[in-house]
């Protein structure tokens, strides 16, 4: 992987960490407080959407660098990054099953959102995004002697 590509991916990872930091206080409050504050709900929904979209963008960069065919859709990008050995299968599956689906609901079926599901999923999204950042960072790290990584 070239220096420019690594720098761009690292920039995306930095943004993900910043978005997680922004999201955190909104999902640390009680659900009843959150449910009573529409502005907090909109902030959480938008940050969750941005986090998932930034992870998808990062996946696309990793896939392109591996000289693989572009992912056909958002879920496929997580499958491909998993298949490249960058993400653990369980983490990739949570992004596919929970977060891409949640993002799609936020973007396309806004009026059918269950605020309790968004709230609790966003709490888990914080942990999983941190794990995503750590996995991609490990991949970008120099390979141990005799090993193979994203160098």
CSV table of C-alpha atoms in Angstrom, one decimal:
chain,number,residue,atom,x,y,z
A,1,UNK,CA,0.0,0.0,0.0
A,2,UNK,CA,1.3,3.4,-1.0
A,3,UNK,CA,2.0,6.2,1.4
A,4,UNK,CA,-0.8,8.4,-0.1
A,5,UNK,CA,-3.4,5.6,0.3
A,6,UNK,CA,-2.3,4.9,3.9
A,7,UNK,CA,-2.6,8.6,4.7
A,8,UNK,CA,-6.1,8.8,3.2
A,9,UNK,CA,-7.2,5.8,5.2
A,10,UNK,CA,-5.7,7.0,8.4
A,11,UNK,CA,-7.5,10.3,7.9
A,12,UNK,CA,-10.8,8.4,7.6
A,13,UNK,CA,-9.9,6.5,10.8
A,14,UNK,CA,-9.2,9.8,12.6
A,15,UNK,CA,-12.6,11.1,11.5
A,16,UNK,CA,-14.3,7.9,12.7
A,17,UNK,CA,-12.7,8.4,16.1
A,18,UNK,CA,-13.9,12.0,16.2
A,19,UNK,CA,-17.4,11.1,15.3
A,20,UNK,CA,-17.4,8.4,18.0
A,21,UNK,CA,-16.3,11.1,20.5
A,22,UNK,CA,-19.1,13.4,19.3
A,23,UNK,CA,-21.7,10.6,19.5
A,24,UNK,CA,-20.7,9.3,22.9
A,25,UNK,CA,-22.3,11.8,25.3
A,26,UNK,CA,-25.7,11.5,23.5
A,27,UNK,CA,-25.9,7.8,24.1
A,28,UNK,CA,-24.5,7.9,27.6
A,29,UNK,CA,-27.6,9.7,28.8
A,30,UNK,CA,-30.7,7.7,29.9
A,31,UNK,CA,-33.0,6.5,27.2
A,32,UNK,CA,-35.9,8.5,28.7
A,33,UNK,CA,-34.0,11.7,28.5
A,34,UNK,CA,-32.9,10.9,25.0
A,35,UNK,CA,-36.5,10.0,24.0
A,36,UNK,CA,-37.7,13.4,25.2
A,37,UNK,CA,-35.2,15.4,23.2
A,38,UNK,CA,-35.9,15.3,19.5
A,39,UNK,CA,-32.7,17.3,18.8
A,40,UNK,CA,-30.6,14.6,20.5
A,41,UNK,CA,-32.3,12.0,18.4
A,42,UNK,CA,-31.5,13.8,15.2
A,43,UNK,CA,-27.9,14.3,16.2
A,44,UNK,CA,-27.5,10.6,17.1
A,45,UNK,CA,-29.2,9.5,13.8
A,46,UNK,CA,-27.0,11.8,11.7
A,47,UNK,CA,-23.7,10.8,13.5
A,48,UNK,CA,-24.6,7.1,13.2
A,49,UNK,CA,-25.2,7.7,9.5
A,50,UNK,CA,-21.9,9.5,9.0
A,51,UNK,CA,-20.0,6.8,11.0
A,52,UNK,CA,-21.4,4.0,8.8
A,53,UNK,CA,-20.8,6.0,5.6
A,54,UNK,CA,-17.2,6.8,6.6
A,55,UNK,CA,-16.5,3.1,7.3
A,56,UNK,CA,-18.0,2.2,3.9
A,57,UNK,CA,-15.7,4.8,2.3
A,58,UNK,CA,-12.7,3.3,4.1
A,59,UNK,CA,-13.7,-0.2,3.0
A,60,UNK,CA,-13.8,1.1,-0.6
A,61,UNK,CA,-10.3,2.4,-0.3
A,62,UNK,CA,-9.0,-0.8,1.2
A,63,UNK,CA,-10.7,-2.8,-1.5
A,64,UNK,CA,-9.3,-0.6,-4.3
A,65,UNK,CA,-5.8,-0.9,-2.8
A,66,UNK,CA,-6.2,-4.7,-2.8
A,67,UNK,CA,-6.9,-4.5,-6.6
A,68,UNK,CA,-10.3,-6.1,-6.0
A,69,UNK,CA,-13.5,-5.3,-7.9
A,70,UNK,CA,-15.5,-2.5,-6.2
A,71,UNK,CA,-18.2,-3.6,-3.8
A,72,UNK,CA,-21.6,-3.8,-5.4
A,73,UNK,CA,-23.2,-2.2,-2.3
A,74,UNK,CA,-22.5,-1.2,1.3
A,75,UNK,CA,-23.0,-4.6,2.8
A,76,UNK,CA,-20.7,-6.2,0.3
A,77,UNK,CA,-17.9,-3.8,1.2
A,78,UNK,CA,-17.8,-5.2,4.7
A,79,UNK,CA,-17.9,-8.7,3.3
A,80,UNK,CA,-14.9,-8.0,1.0
A,81,UNK,CA,-12.9,-6.3,3.8
A,82,UNK,CA,-13.7,-9.3,6.0
A,83,UNK,CA,-12.6,-11.7,3.2
A,84,UNK,CA,-9.3,-9.7,2.8
A,85,UNK,CA,-8.6,-10.6,6.5
A,86,UNK,CA,-8.8,-7.0,7.6
A,87,UNK,CA,-11.9,-7.3,9.8
A,88,UNK,CA,-12.9,-10.1,12.1
A,89,UNK,CA,-16.0,-11.9,10.8
A,90,UNK,CA,-18.2,-11.1,13.8
A,91,UNK,CA,-17.4,-7.4,13.5
A,92,UNK,CA,-18.1,-7.3,9.8
A,93,UNK,CA,-21.4,-9.2,10.3
A,94,UNK,CA,-22.5,-6.6,12.9
A,95,UNK,CA,-21.8,-3.8,10.5
A,96,UNK,CA,-23.7,-5.7,7.8
A,97,UNK,CA,-26.7,-6.8,9.9
A,98,UNK,CA,-27.1,-3.8,12.2
A,99,UNK,CA,-25.4,-0.6,11.1
A,100,UNK,CA,-25.8,-0.6,7.3
A,101,UNK,CA,-29.5,-1.5,7.9
A,102,UNK,CA,-29.9,1.2,10.4
A,103,UNK,CA,-28.2,3.7,8.1
A,104,UNK,CA,-30.6,2.7,5.3
A,105,UNK,CA,-33.6,3.2,7.6
A,106,UNK,CA,-32.3,6.7,8.6
A,107,UNK,CA,-31.7,7.7,5.0
A,108,UNK,CA,-34.6,6.1,3.3
A,109,UNK,CA,-37.4,5.5,5.8
A,110,UNK,CA,-36.9,8.2,8.3
A,111,UNK,CA,-40.5,8.2,9.6
A,112,UNK,CA,-40.3,4.5,10.6
A,113,UNK,CA,-37.4,4.7,12.9
A,114,UNK,CA,-37.7,3.2,16.4
A,115,UNK,CA,-35.8,5.7,18.6
A,116,UNK,CA,-35.1,3.0,21.2
A,117,UNK,CA,-33.4,0.7,18.6
A,118,UNK,CA,-31.4,3.6,17.2
A,119,UNK,CA,-30.3,4.6,20.8
A,120,UNK,CA,-29.2,1.1,21.8
A,121,UNK,CA,-27.7,0.3,18.4
A,122,UNK,CA,-25.7,3.6,18.6
A,123,UNK,CA,-24.3,2.6,22.0
A,124,UNK,CA,-23.0,-0.6,20.4
A,125,UNK,CA,-21.9,1.3,17.3
A,126,UNK,CA,-19.4,3.2,19.4
A,127,UNK,CA,-17.7,0.0,20.6
A,128,UNK,CA,-17.8,-1.6,17.2
A,129,UNK,CA,-16.4,1.5,15.4
A,130,UNK,CA,-13.5,1.6,17.9
A,131,UNK,CA,-12.9,-2.1,17.1
A,132,UNK,CA,-13.1,-1.3,13.3
A,133,UNK,CA,-10.6,1.5,13.7
A,134,UNK,CA,-8.3,-0.8,15.7
A,135,UNK,CA,-8.5,-3.6,13.1
A,136,UNK,CA,-7.8,-1.3,10.1
A,137,UNK,CA,-5.0,0.4,12.1
A,138,UNK,CA,-3.4,-3.0,12.7
A,139,UNK,CA,-3.7,-3.9,9.0
A,140,UNK,CA,-1.9,-0.6,8.1
A,141,UNK,CA,0.9,-1.2,10.6
A,142,UNK,CA,4.2,-2.4,9.4
A,143,UNK,CA,4.4,-6.2,9.2
A,144,UNK,CA,6.3,-8.0,11.9
A,145,UNK,CA,9.5,-9.5,10.6
A,146,UNK,CA,8.7,-12.4,8.4
A,147,UNK,CA,4.9,-11.5,8.5
A,148,UNK,CA,2.6,-10.0,6.0
A,149,UNK,CA,0.5,-6.9,6.5
A,150,UNK,CA,-0.8,-3.9,4.6
A,151,UNK,CA,2.7,-2.5,3.9
